[in-house]
Short mmCIF file of C-alpha atoms and ligand atoms in Angstrom, two decimals:
data_model
loop_
_atom_site.label_atom_id
_atom_site.label_comp_id
_atom_site.label_asym_id
_atom_site.label_seq_id
_atom_site.Cartn_x
_atom_site.Cartn_y
_atom_site.Cartn_z
CA MET A 45 83.78 117.60 99.98
CA GLU A 46 85.18 118.46 103.29
CA ARG A 47 88.49 116.74 103.79
CA LEU A 48 88.34 114.45 106.64
CA ALA A 49 92.19 114.55 106.96
CA SER A 50 92.85 118.34 106.74
CA LYS A 51 95.45 117.87 109.39
CA ILE A 52 97.50 114.46 109.92
CA LEU A 53 99.61 113.64 112.94
CA ILE A 54 102.49 111.33 112.13
CA ALA A 55 103.32 108.95 114.90
CA ASN A 56 106.93 108.45 113.77
CA ARG A 57 110.32 110.10 113.52
CA GLY A 58 113.21 110.51 110.98
CA GLU A 59 113.07 109.90 107.35
CA ILE A 60 109.68 108.25 107.22
CA ALA A 61 108.10 111.00 109.35
CA ILE A 62 109.45 113.61 106.74
CA ARG A 63 108.41 111.35 103.69
CA VAL A 64 104.62 111.39 105.20
CA MET A 65 104.67 115.10 105.80
CA ARG A 66 105.95 115.68 102.25
CA ALA A 67 102.92 113.92 100.89
CA CYS A 68 100.68 115.78 103.38
CA HIS A 69 102.12 119.31 102.29
CA ASP A 70 101.83 118.22 98.49
CA ALA A 71 98.14 117.57 99.20
CA GLY A 72 97.64 120.83 101.23
CA ILE A 73 97.28 118.96 104.36
CA ARG A 74 98.82 120.23 107.81
CA SER A 75 101.33 117.97 109.50
CA VAL A 76 101.71 117.42 113.18
CA ALA A 77 104.91 115.80 114.44
CA VAL A 78 105.70 114.14 117.80
CA TYR A 79 109.09 113.94 119.24
CA SER A 80 110.90 112.46 122.22
CA ASP A 81 113.56 114.06 124.35
CA CYS A 82 116.49 113.31 122.05
CA ASP A 83 114.54 114.43 119.11
CA LYS A 84 113.82 117.86 120.18
CA THR A 85 115.65 119.47 117.40
CA ALA A 86 115.30 116.64 114.95
CA TYR A 87 114.67 117.52 111.30
CA HIS A 88 111.15 115.95 111.25
CA VAL A 89 110.26 118.45 114.00
CA ARG A 90 111.44 121.44 111.92
CA LEU A 91 109.57 120.42 108.89
CA ALA A 92 106.24 119.85 110.66
CA ASP A 93 103.51 122.61 110.86
CA GLU A 94 103.00 121.84 114.54
CA ALA A 95 105.12 119.55 116.88
CA TYR A 96 104.40 118.04 120.27
CA HIS A 97 106.52 116.48 122.91
CA VAL A 98 105.62 112.79 123.36
CA GLY A 99 108.00 111.67 126.16
CA PRO A 100 111.56 110.51 127.07
CA SER A 101 113.91 109.08 124.62
CA PRO A 102 113.31 105.36 124.80
CA SER A 103 110.52 104.49 122.38
CA VAL A 104 108.47 102.51 125.01
CA GLU A 105 108.01 105.83 126.70
CA SER A 106 107.42 107.99 123.61
CA TYR A 107 106.78 106.74 120.15
CA LEU A 108 105.07 103.70 121.41
CA LYS A 109 102.80 105.46 124.07
CA GLN A 110 99.56 104.84 122.48
CA GLU A 111 97.42 107.02 124.92
CA LYS A 112 99.75 109.79 124.85
CA ILE A 113 99.83 109.96 121.14
CA ILE A 114 96.10 109.93 121.00
CA GLU A 115 95.88 112.78 123.71
CA ILE A 116 98.19 114.92 121.33
CA ALA A 117 96.05 114.12 118.45
CA ARG A 118 92.93 115.36 120.25
CA GLN A 119 94.86 118.40 121.45
CA ALA A 120 95.98 119.21 117.99
CA ASP A 121 92.54 118.47 116.67
CA VAL A 122 93.74 116.13 113.89
CA LYS A 123 91.52 113.77 112.34
CA ALA A 124 93.93 111.06 111.25
CA ILE A 125 97.21 109.54 112.25
CA HIS A 126 99.71 108.05 109.92
CA PRO A 127 101.89 105.53 111.71
CA GLY A 128 104.85 105.45 109.08
CA TYR A 129 106.73 101.98 109.49
CA GLY A 130 107.97 100.42 112.64
CA PHE A 131 106.67 101.55 116.11
CA LEU A 132 102.71 101.36 116.15
CA ALA A 133 102.38 100.76 112.31
CA GLU A 134 101.42 97.23 112.77
CA ASN A 135 99.80 97.42 116.12
CA ALA A 136 96.13 96.35 115.95
CA GLU A 137 95.41 97.78 119.33
CA PHE A 138 96.54 101.15 118.41
CA ALA A 139 94.50 101.04 115.33
CA ARG A 140 91.44 100.08 117.54
CA LEU A 141 92.25 102.90 119.90
CA CYS A 142 92.22 105.40 117.08
CA GLU A 143 88.85 104.09 115.80
CA LYS A 144 87.38 104.33 119.25
CA ASN A 145 88.49 107.97 119.52
CA GLY A 146 87.13 108.86 116.15
CA ILE A 147 90.40 109.21 114.61
CA ILE A 148 91.20 107.70 111.22
CA PHE A 149 94.18 105.26 111.47
CA ILE A 150 95.94 105.35 107.99
CA GLY A 151 96.29 101.67 107.47
CA PRO A 152 94.14 98.54 107.29
CA LYS A 153 91.36 97.74 109.81
CA PRO A 154 92.42 96.56 113.26
CA GLU A 155 91.09 92.90 112.52
CA THR A 156 93.11 92.70 109.41
CA ILE A 157 96.34 93.90 111.15
CA ALA A 158 95.59 91.42 113.96
CA LEU A 159 94.96 88.55 111.55
CA LEU A 160 97.96 89.13 109.28
CA GLY A 161 100.32 90.10 112.02
CA ASP A 162 100.07 86.52 113.07
CA LYS A 163 102.34 84.65 110.66
CA LEU A 164 100.48 81.30 111.35
CA ALA A 165 97.12 82.88 110.65
CA ALA A 166 98.56 84.69 107.60
CA ARG A 167 99.79 81.33 106.44
CA GLN A 168 96.45 79.70 106.74
CA MET A 169 94.72 82.74 105.13
CA ALA A 170 97.13 82.48 102.30
CA THR A 171 96.50 78.77 101.76
CA LYS A 172 92.70 79.54 101.63
CA ALA A 173 93.31 82.38 98.92
CA GLY A 174 95.04 79.62 96.98
CA LEU A 175 98.76 80.87 97.48
CA PRO A 176 101.55 78.36 97.64
CA VAL A 177 103.10 78.58 101.20
CA VAL A 178 106.63 77.48 102.08
CA PRO A 179 106.30 73.89 103.32
CA GLY A 180 105.92 73.99 107.34
CA ALA A 181 104.47 72.75 110.33
CA LYS A 182 102.91 74.10 113.59
CA PHE A 183 102.57 72.42 116.92
CA ASP A 184 100.57 73.25 119.91
CA ASN A 185 103.04 72.17 122.53
CA THR A 186 106.90 71.78 122.52
CA ASP A 187 106.91 68.04 122.99
CA MET A 188 110.48 67.58 121.55
CA LYS A 189 109.43 64.03 120.00
CA ILE A 190 106.57 65.69 117.92
CA VAL A 191 108.62 68.71 116.85
CA ALA A 192 111.35 66.33 115.86
CA GLU A 193 109.00 64.23 113.87
CA LYS A 194 107.52 67.17 112.09
CA ALA A 195 110.97 68.73 111.40
CA ALA A 196 111.95 65.29 109.91
CA GLU A 197 108.80 65.30 107.73
CA ILE A 198 109.56 68.63 106.29
CA GLY A 199 113.23 67.73 105.90
CA TYR A 200 116.47 69.54 107.14
CA PRO A 201 117.40 72.36 107.08
CA VAL A 202 114.44 73.88 108.85
CA LEU A 203 113.90 77.28 109.99
CA ILE A 204 112.14 78.09 113.21
CA LYS A 205 110.08 81.14 113.11
CA ALA A 206 108.21 83.22 115.70
CA ALA A 207 104.41 83.62 114.89
CA ALA A 208 104.51 87.02 115.98
CA GLY A 209 107.91 87.58 114.26
CA GLY A 210 109.34 90.58 112.64
CA GLY A 211 112.88 91.96 112.19
CA GLY A 212 114.33 88.53 111.94
CA LYS A 213 113.73 88.13 115.66
CA GLY A 214 113.09 84.41 116.89
CA MET A 215 114.37 82.95 113.76
CA ARG A 216 116.82 80.02 113.78
CA ILE A 217 118.11 77.76 111.12
CA VAL A 218 118.44 74.20 112.24
CA ARG A 219 120.61 71.83 110.01
CA SER A 220 120.23 68.60 111.96
CA GLU A 221 118.09 66.99 114.73
CA SER A 222 121.01 67.28 117.17
CA ASP A 223 120.64 71.21 117.16
CA LEU A 224 116.81 71.23 117.26
CA THR A 225 116.21 71.33 121.18
CA GLU A 226 118.71 74.02 121.77
CA SER A 227 117.49 76.20 118.89
CA LEU A 228 113.82 75.73 119.71
CA GLU A 229 114.39 76.84 123.21
CA SER A 230 116.31 79.91 122.39
CA ALA A 231 113.91 80.77 119.59
CA ILE A 232 110.91 80.66 122.08
CA ARG A 233 112.90 82.69 124.55
CA GLU A 234 113.80 85.40 122.10
CA ALA A 235 110.37 85.57 120.64
CA GLY A 236 108.89 85.83 124.20
CA SER A 237 111.01 88.65 125.17
CA ALA A 238 110.76 90.65 121.80
CA PHE A 239 106.96 90.14 121.23
CA GLY A 240 105.45 88.88 124.52
CA ASP A 241 104.50 85.88 122.47
CA GLY A 242 106.68 82.84 122.33
CA ARG A 243 104.74 80.92 119.87
CA VAL A 244 107.01 79.43 117.04
CA TYR A 245 106.50 77.16 114.14
CA LEU A 246 108.62 75.44 111.63
CA GLU A 247 109.39 76.08 107.84
CA LYS A 248 111.47 74.47 105.29
CA TYR A 249 114.62 76.35 104.96
CA LEU A 250 114.95 77.17 101.35
CA GLU A 251 118.40 77.36 100.14
CA LYS A 252 119.44 80.52 98.08
CA PRO A 253 115.93 81.77 97.66
CA ARG A 254 115.21 85.28 96.42
CA HIS A 255 113.14 87.71 98.45
CA ILE A 256 110.54 89.17 96.05
CA GLU A 257 107.60 91.24 97.26
CA ILE A 258 104.51 92.71 95.51
CA GLN A 259 103.16 96.11 96.44
CA ILE A 260 99.59 96.21 96.64
CA LEU A 261 96.76 98.97 97.11
CA THR A 262 93.06 98.46 97.78
CA ASP A 263 90.34 101.01 98.52
CA SER A 264 86.75 100.87 100.13
CA HIS A 265 85.36 100.88 96.76
CA GLY A 266 86.17 97.50 95.71
CA ASN A 267 89.38 98.23 93.74
CA ALA A 268 92.49 96.31 94.43
CA VAL A 269 95.68 96.50 92.38
CA TYR A 270 99.22 95.45 92.47
CA LEU A 271 102.14 97.76 91.59
CA GLY A 272 104.75 95.36 90.46
CA GLU A 273 107.57 93.75 92.64
CA ARG A 274 110.56 94.69 94.50
CA GLU A 275 113.55 92.58 94.69
CA CYS A 276 114.94 92.56 98.21
CA SER A 277 117.38 89.81 98.41
CA ILE A 278 120.46 91.85 99.55
CA GLN A 279 120.16 91.36 103.18
CA ARG A 280 122.20 91.33 106.34
CA ARG A 281 120.91 89.48 109.45
CA HIS A 282 117.82 88.55 107.30
CA GLN A 283 117.14 92.12 106.91
CA LYS A 284 117.12 94.27 103.67
CA VAL A 285 119.71 96.67 102.75
CA ILE A 286 119.35 97.11 99.03
CA GLU A 287 116.36 96.88 96.93
CA GLU A 288 115.37 97.28 93.28
CA SER A 289 112.43 97.34 91.00
CA PRO A 290 111.71 95.54 88.70
CA SER A 291 113.65 92.36 89.86
CA PRO A 292 116.22 91.21 87.30
CA ILE A 293 114.57 87.68 87.13
CA VAL A 294 110.93 88.40 87.20
CA SER A 295 109.03 87.90 83.75
CA GLN A 296 105.84 89.67 82.78
CA GLU A 297 104.14 86.26 83.18
CA LEU A 298 105.57 85.72 86.66
CA ARG A 299 104.82 89.19 87.67
CA LYS A 300 101.16 88.78 86.73
CA ARG A 301 100.95 85.54 88.61
CA MET A 302 102.45 86.86 91.72
CA GLY A 303 100.42 90.12 91.62
CA GLU A 304 97.28 88.35 91.25
CA ALA A 305 98.15 85.98 94.12
CA ALA A 306 98.86 89.03 96.12
CA VAL A 307 95.46 90.52 95.24
CA ASN A 308 93.77 87.42 96.15
CA ILE A 309 95.11 87.45 99.63
CA ALA A 310 94.28 91.27 99.94
CA ARG A 311 90.55 90.32 99.06
CA GLU A 312 90.51 87.33 101.29
CA SER A 313 91.74 89.44 104.30
CA ASP A 314 89.43 92.34 103.65
CA TYR A 315 92.55 94.38 103.23
CA LEU A 316 92.41 98.34 103.02
CA GLY A 317 95.16 100.61 101.98
CA ALA A 318 98.85 99.86 100.88
CA GLY A 319 100.43 96.74 101.88
CA THR A 320 103.11 94.34 100.81
CA VAL A 321 102.86 90.62 100.09
CA GLU A 322 106.30 89.01 100.63
CA PHE A 323 107.35 85.93 98.79
CA LEU A 324 110.44 83.64 98.56
CA VAL A 325 111.30 82.54 95.11
CA ASP A 326 113.40 79.38 94.75
CA GLN A 327 115.84 78.43 92.27
CA ASP A 328 113.29 76.88 89.98
CA MET A 329 111.34 80.03 89.94
CA ASN A 330 108.52 78.55 92.20
CA PHE A 331 107.28 81.36 94.46
CA TYR A 332 105.92 80.79 97.90
CA PHE A 333 104.02 83.16 100.26
CA LEU A 334 106.21 84.52 103.22
CA GLU A 335 104.04 87.07 105.01
CA VAL A 336 101.91 90.36 104.44
CA ASN A 337 103.31 93.66 105.76
CA THR A 338 100.21 95.78 106.73
CA ARG A 339 102.01 99.14 106.22
CA LEU A 340 104.12 101.28 104.03
CA GLN A 341 107.45 99.53 103.55
CA VAL A 342 110.95 101.21 103.90
CA GLU A 343 111.69 100.25 100.37
CA HIS A 344 108.40 101.72 98.74
CA PRO A 345 110.12 104.39 96.95
CA VAL A 346 111.55 102.08 94.33
CA THR A 347 107.91 101.27 93.34
CA GLU A 348 107.36 105.05 93.19
CA MET A 349 110.14 105.73 90.96
CA VAL A 350 109.17 103.19 88.40
CA THR A 351 105.36 103.67 88.50
CA GLY A 352 105.28 107.44 89.10
CA ILE A 353 102.60 106.88 91.76
CA ASP A 354 102.77 108.48 95.39
CA LEU A 355 101.86 105.72 97.58
CA VAL A 356 101.46 107.83 100.55
CA ARG A 357 99.14 110.17 98.95
CA GLU A 358 97.02 107.06 97.83
CA GLN A 359 97.21 105.72 101.40
CA ILE A 360 95.77 109.13 102.65
CA ARG A 361 93.00 109.28 99.90
CA ILE A 362 92.04 105.78 100.78
CA ALA A 363 91.79 106.38 104.45
CA GLU A 364 89.59 109.31 103.71
CA GLY A 365 87.26 106.90 101.99
CA ARG A 366 88.03 107.91 98.54
CA PRO A 367 88.72 105.73 95.61
CA MET A 368 92.34 105.32 94.51
CA THR A 369 93.49 107.23 91.50
CA ILE A 370 94.52 104.41 89.44
CA SER A 371 93.31 101.22 87.95
CA GLN A 372 95.33 98.14 87.18
CA GLU A 373 95.37 98.84 83.40
CA GLU A 374 96.91 102.29 83.99
CA ILE A 375 99.76 100.97 86.26
CA SER A 376 102.97 100.48 84.16
CA SER A 377 106.58 100.41 85.08
CA ARG A 378 109.17 102.56 83.39
CA GLY A 379 112.88 101.94 83.69
CA HIS A 380 114.63 100.74 86.74
CA ALA A 381 114.97 101.95 90.36
CA ILE A 382 117.55 100.93 92.99
CA GLU A 383 117.50 101.88 96.62
CA CYS A 384 120.50 101.71 98.94
CA ARG A 385 119.49 102.05 102.55
CA VAL A 386 122.04 104.28 104.27
CA TYR A 387 122.49 103.10 107.89
CA ALA A 388 124.86 104.34 110.70
CA GLU A 389 126.33 100.99 110.97
CA ASP A 390 129.91 99.80 110.53
CA PRO A 391 129.73 97.14 107.77
CA HIS A 392 133.38 96.09 108.61
CA GLN A 393 132.19 95.16 112.19
CA ASP A 394 129.46 92.98 110.76
CA PHE A 395 127.05 96.09 110.48
CA MET A 396 127.22 97.11 114.05
CA PRO A 397 125.17 100.35 114.70
CA SER A 398 127.42 103.36 114.94
CA THR A 399 125.63 106.14 116.89
CA GLY A 400 126.91 109.79 117.44
CA LEU A 401 126.99 113.05 115.81
CA ILE A 402 126.90 113.71 112.19
CA THR A 403 129.58 116.34 111.73
CA GLU A 404 129.36 116.76 107.87
CA TYR A 405 126.52 115.93 105.66
CA ARG A 406 126.08 116.52 102.04
CA GLU A 407 123.57 114.71 99.88
CA PRO A 408 123.99 113.68 96.19
CA SER A 409 121.61 115.07 93.72
CA GLY A 410 120.91 115.47 89.87
CA PRO A 411 119.33 113.40 87.35
CA GLY A 412 117.36 110.39 88.63
CA ILE A 413 118.28 110.83 92.40
CA ARG A 414 116.04 110.89 95.24
CA VAL A 415 117.15 111.01 98.86
CA ASP A 416 114.66 110.33 101.56
CA SER A 417 116.59 111.50 104.71
CA GLY A 418 115.90 112.23 108.32
CA VAL A 419 119.07 114.20 109.11
CA VAL A 420 121.13 117.31 108.49
CA ALA A 421 124.74 118.21 109.51
CA GLY A 422 124.69 118.42 113.36
CA SER A 423 121.99 115.83 113.65
CA GLU A 424 122.49 113.21 116.31
CA ILE A 425 122.04 109.20 115.52
CA PRO A 426 120.60 108.34 118.81
CA MET A 427 121.03 104.92 120.33
CA PHE A 428 117.29 104.28 120.99
CA TYR A 429 116.07 103.68 117.56
CA ASP A 430 116.80 102.05 114.15
CA PRO A 431 120.01 103.73 113.05
CA ILE A 432 118.67 104.62 109.50
CA ILE A 433 120.25 107.82 108.11
CA SER A 434 118.55 108.02 104.70
CA LYS A 435 117.56 106.23 101.61
CA LEU A 436 119.23 106.65 98.42
CA ILE A 437 117.03 105.95 95.50
CA VAL A 438 118.17 106.09 91.81
CA TRP A 439 116.23 105.81 88.57
CA GLY A 440 117.76 104.91 85.30
CA ARG A 441 116.31 104.02 81.79
CA ASP A 442 117.59 100.48 82.45
CA ARG A 443 119.33 98.58 85.15
CA LYS A 444 122.86 99.31 83.87
CA GLU A 445 122.10 103.08 83.83
CA ALA A 446 120.71 102.90 87.39
CA ILE A 447 123.71 100.98 88.76
CA GLU A 448 125.84 103.51 87.27
CA ARG A 449 123.98 106.30 88.57
CA MET A 450 123.93 104.78 92.20
CA LEU A 451 127.63 104.58 91.98
CA ARG A 452 127.83 108.26 91.01
CA ALA A 453 125.42 109.32 93.74
CA LEU A 454 127.14 107.09 96.36
CA SER A 455 130.62 108.78 95.48
CA GLU A 456 128.97 112.25 95.95
CA TYR A 457 127.47 111.35 99.33
CA ARG A 458 129.35 112.97 102.18
CA ILE A 459 128.61 111.86 105.85
CA SER A 460 131.14 112.34 108.65
CA GLY A 461 131.11 111.51 112.21
CA VAL A 462 129.47 107.97 112.03
CA HIS A 463 130.29 104.91 110.29
CA THR A 464 127.74 104.23 107.26
CA THR A 465 126.80 101.58 104.68
CA VAL A 466 127.69 104.11 101.94
CA GLY A 467 131.00 102.22 101.01
CA PHE A 468 129.18 98.81 101.42
CA GLY A 469 126.70 100.12 98.60
CA CYS A 470 129.69 100.89 96.30
CA SER A 471 131.04 97.33 96.70
CA VAL A 472 127.68 95.89 95.95
CA MET A 473 127.26 97.92 92.76
CA ARG A 474 130.67 96.91 91.56
CA SER A 475 130.14 93.30 92.24
CA PRO A 476 129.91 91.29 88.90
CA ARG A 477 127.28 88.97 90.49
CA PHE A 478 125.15 91.94 91.28
CA HIS A 479 125.64 93.29 87.67
CA MET A 480 124.42 89.95 86.30
CA GLY A 481 121.58 89.96 88.53
CA ASP A 482 122.48 86.66 89.74
CA TYR A 483 122.00 86.87 93.52
CA ALA A 484 119.92 85.39 96.53
CA THR A 485 119.49 86.28 100.05
CA ASP A 486 122.97 84.70 100.91
CA PHE A 487 124.70 87.36 98.63
CA ILE A 488 126.46 89.15 101.38
CA ASP A 489 128.10 85.96 102.94
CA VAL A 490 128.96 84.49 99.47
CA GLU A 491 130.41 87.65 97.86
CA PHE A 492 131.82 89.26 101.13
CA PRO A 493 132.75 86.44 103.56
CA GLU A 494 135.34 88.52 105.06
CA ARG A 495 133.12 91.55 105.28
CA ILE A 496 135.65 93.73 103.71
CA PHE A 497 134.04 96.71 101.58
CA GLU A 498 135.06 99.86 100.09
CA CYS A 499 135.22 102.81 102.31
CA ALA A 500 132.89 105.67 101.77
CA GLU A 501 134.43 108.53 99.82
CA ALA A 502 134.42 110.69 102.93
CA ASP A 503 136.57 108.48 104.90
CA GLN A 504 138.88 107.46 102.09
CA GLY A 505 141.08 110.54 102.18
CA GLU A 506 142.65 109.87 105.55
CA LYS A 507 141.64 106.22 106.22
CA ALA A 508 142.82 104.93 102.82
CA ALA A 509 146.01 106.91 102.81
CA ILE A 510 146.95 105.39 106.39
CA ALA A 511 146.04 102.03 105.23
CA ALA A 512 147.96 102.44 101.96
CA VAL A 513 151.24 103.38 103.95
CA VAL A 514 150.59 100.47 106.39
CA TYR A 515 150.05 98.02 103.53
CA GLU A 516 153.10 99.10 101.69
CA TYR A 517 155.11 98.82 104.88
CA MET A 518 153.77 95.38 105.74
CA THR A 519 154.45 94.27 102.28
CA ARG A 520 158.08 95.59 102.25
CA GLN A 521 159.02 94.44 105.52
CA LYS A 522 157.19 91.00 105.20
CA VAL A 523 155.24 91.76 108.40
CA GLN A 524 153.06 88.80 109.59
CA THR A 525 149.50 89.64 110.22
CA THR A 526 146.09 88.03 109.95
CA PHE A 527 144.64 87.29 106.44
CA LYS A 528 141.57 89.44 107.29
CA LYS A 529 143.77 92.50 108.34
CA ARG A 530 145.85 92.08 105.27
CA ARG A 531 142.84 92.02 102.97
CA GLU A 532 141.45 95.04 104.64
CA TYR A 533 144.78 97.06 104.38
CA ARG A 534 144.98 95.96 100.73
CA SER A 535 141.45 96.79 99.95
CA ASN A 536 142.09 100.39 101.27
CA TRP A 537 145.42 100.45 99.50
CA VAL A 538 143.48 99.81 96.13
CA HIS A 539 140.99 102.61 96.81
CA TYR A 540 143.56 104.94 97.64
CA HIS A 541 145.48 104.30 94.40
CA ARG A 542 142.26 104.52 92.39
CA ARG A 543 141.26 107.67 94.19
CA GLU A 544 144.48 109.06 93.52
CA GLY A 545 144.67 107.78 89.91
CA ILE A 546 147.96 105.86 90.64
CA LYS A 547 148.54 103.37 87.77
CA GLY A 548 149.94 100.02 88.31
CA LEU A 549 147.09 98.46 90.22
CA SER A 550 147.08 95.22 88.24
CA LYS A 551 150.28 94.13 89.93
CA ARG A 552 149.63 91.44 92.47
CA ARG A 553 151.08 92.30 95.93
P1 ADP B 186 110.70 89.02 109.55
O1 ADP B 186 109.29 89.25 109.69
O2 ADP B 186 111.30 88.60 110.95
O3 ADP B 186 111.57 90.06 108.96
P2 ADP B 186 110.43 87.12 107.21
O4 ADP B 186 109.50 86.12 107.30
O5 ADP B 186 109.92 88.44 106.54
O6 ADP B 186 110.92 87.63 108.69
O7 ADP B 186 111.80 86.71 106.63
C1 ADP B 186 113.06 87.62 106.60
C2 ADP B 186 113.94 86.99 105.75
O8 ADP B 186 114.38 85.60 106.38
C3 ADP B 186 113.59 86.47 104.23
O9 ADP B 186 113.83 87.65 103.36
C4 ADP B 186 114.61 85.61 104.01
O10 ADP B 186 115.84 85.99 103.69
C5 ADP B 186 114.70 84.76 105.31
N1 ADP B 186 113.72 83.58 105.29
C6 ADP B 186 112.47 83.60 105.92
N2 ADP B 186 111.74 82.43 105.75
C7 ADP B 186 112.72 81.58 105.05
C8 ADP B 186 112.67 80.37 104.53
N3 ADP B 186 111.62 79.58 104.75
N4 ADP B 186 113.92 79.92 103.84
C9 ADP B 186 115.05 80.60 103.62
N5 ADP B 186 114.98 81.79 104.11
C10 ADP B 186 113.98 82.40 104.77
#
């Protein structure tokens, strides 16, 4: 059979463009990259078989330029486009444009993307498919009296959410009626400017839920499977930073129930390809439908590590109209996988993006380690896009081994020039709560209220040494400083002593 997708254009950049290219190359498919001005020398361009300039650096002028991408696809004579995640991945209009131009969009049908991209419509669809949804309410106009009544019915705290939402935008927690009007107005404003759609709705705000999601795959031959769950409760600003599979709290019985629920909504929405059904699980282990992401997720590698299935390769097969290679009975999960997203962010400054030049870069490797990265030494982290550097994924025979391996891998990682979340990852891996698997979406606020984390190894030499000296000085001279500063110095002092193997750490100072 002639391959429909003998050449694929990847409408994305960074680590995910490279991830997709690798699947293409494994399958003997040629890859075509696109790049903006600031990505001229990016690693995804170097790895591709062909590369085309798509426009200036801001994404609205490059990676989001639908017509331009189609034009390049025609010029390069590609038959299929993989959108990665972000950018055009969940854009029904783009999927339709591909279709119109006789190009395969590697993802669900445009109608499915449009339907599930609307959180309100997706909630309705989930209810129809028999899934429990978080109690909530929609309203057609923002008559405050009606909204207040609905909020009171649901019971405070409530969460205002944007129908077109994503990335935590347009979301507001409201703890009492007195905050309702202001929160509603600002949520509508934010949703309007982020998505061009100011529709919002209410959901019961669940206290201490866990975010657990199910990976699904469906093909055009009537097959639909679930590939276990991913636990994604370690979040900052309602966005994931560390994920694992399996979840420490999901039993075989719960997995089956959640998996079957996810497959139900896939069937109900005529889903095609890889997707993720997100759930919140409350403290009594009840699960509630949250949304469907109609694309490959950032955290897909943890599922790949435990199931041994290449999800991108399956996506390509399915898009070509071929059946997926696996059946539900053949899917099993072995061992445990954890992913730490490595962002160019400063965890000590509330995870503020840290752009600039990466001056030194060395990835960890060895048994059970996978690094999906988009950079090399000399790469720039531009201000225009999501500041992700890489994803560090480890596999272990059990959760304990995976945690130990993650700590080893994080300690090998050397990234200089920008702040990173590497030290934050170490702090989480050493947290007793994380070890016990006893955590929810408020983990960072509860465990690290002062936002004091370990420093990445690469920073430790210099920074920790200085902090150690300052701390000693402050302690001896009884210098007055803020509690926060003192904690930060002490934390660095501890790491410096650990690093240098200096004894006497237990002494309280
Ligand atoms: P987005 O699409 O904007 O990322 P999601 O609906 O996927 O928004 O939710 C992101 C995160 O926000 C969840 O993982 C969870 O931490 C929090 N969240 C969403 N809905 C609720 C809710 N009803 N109660 C408590 N937390 C919620």
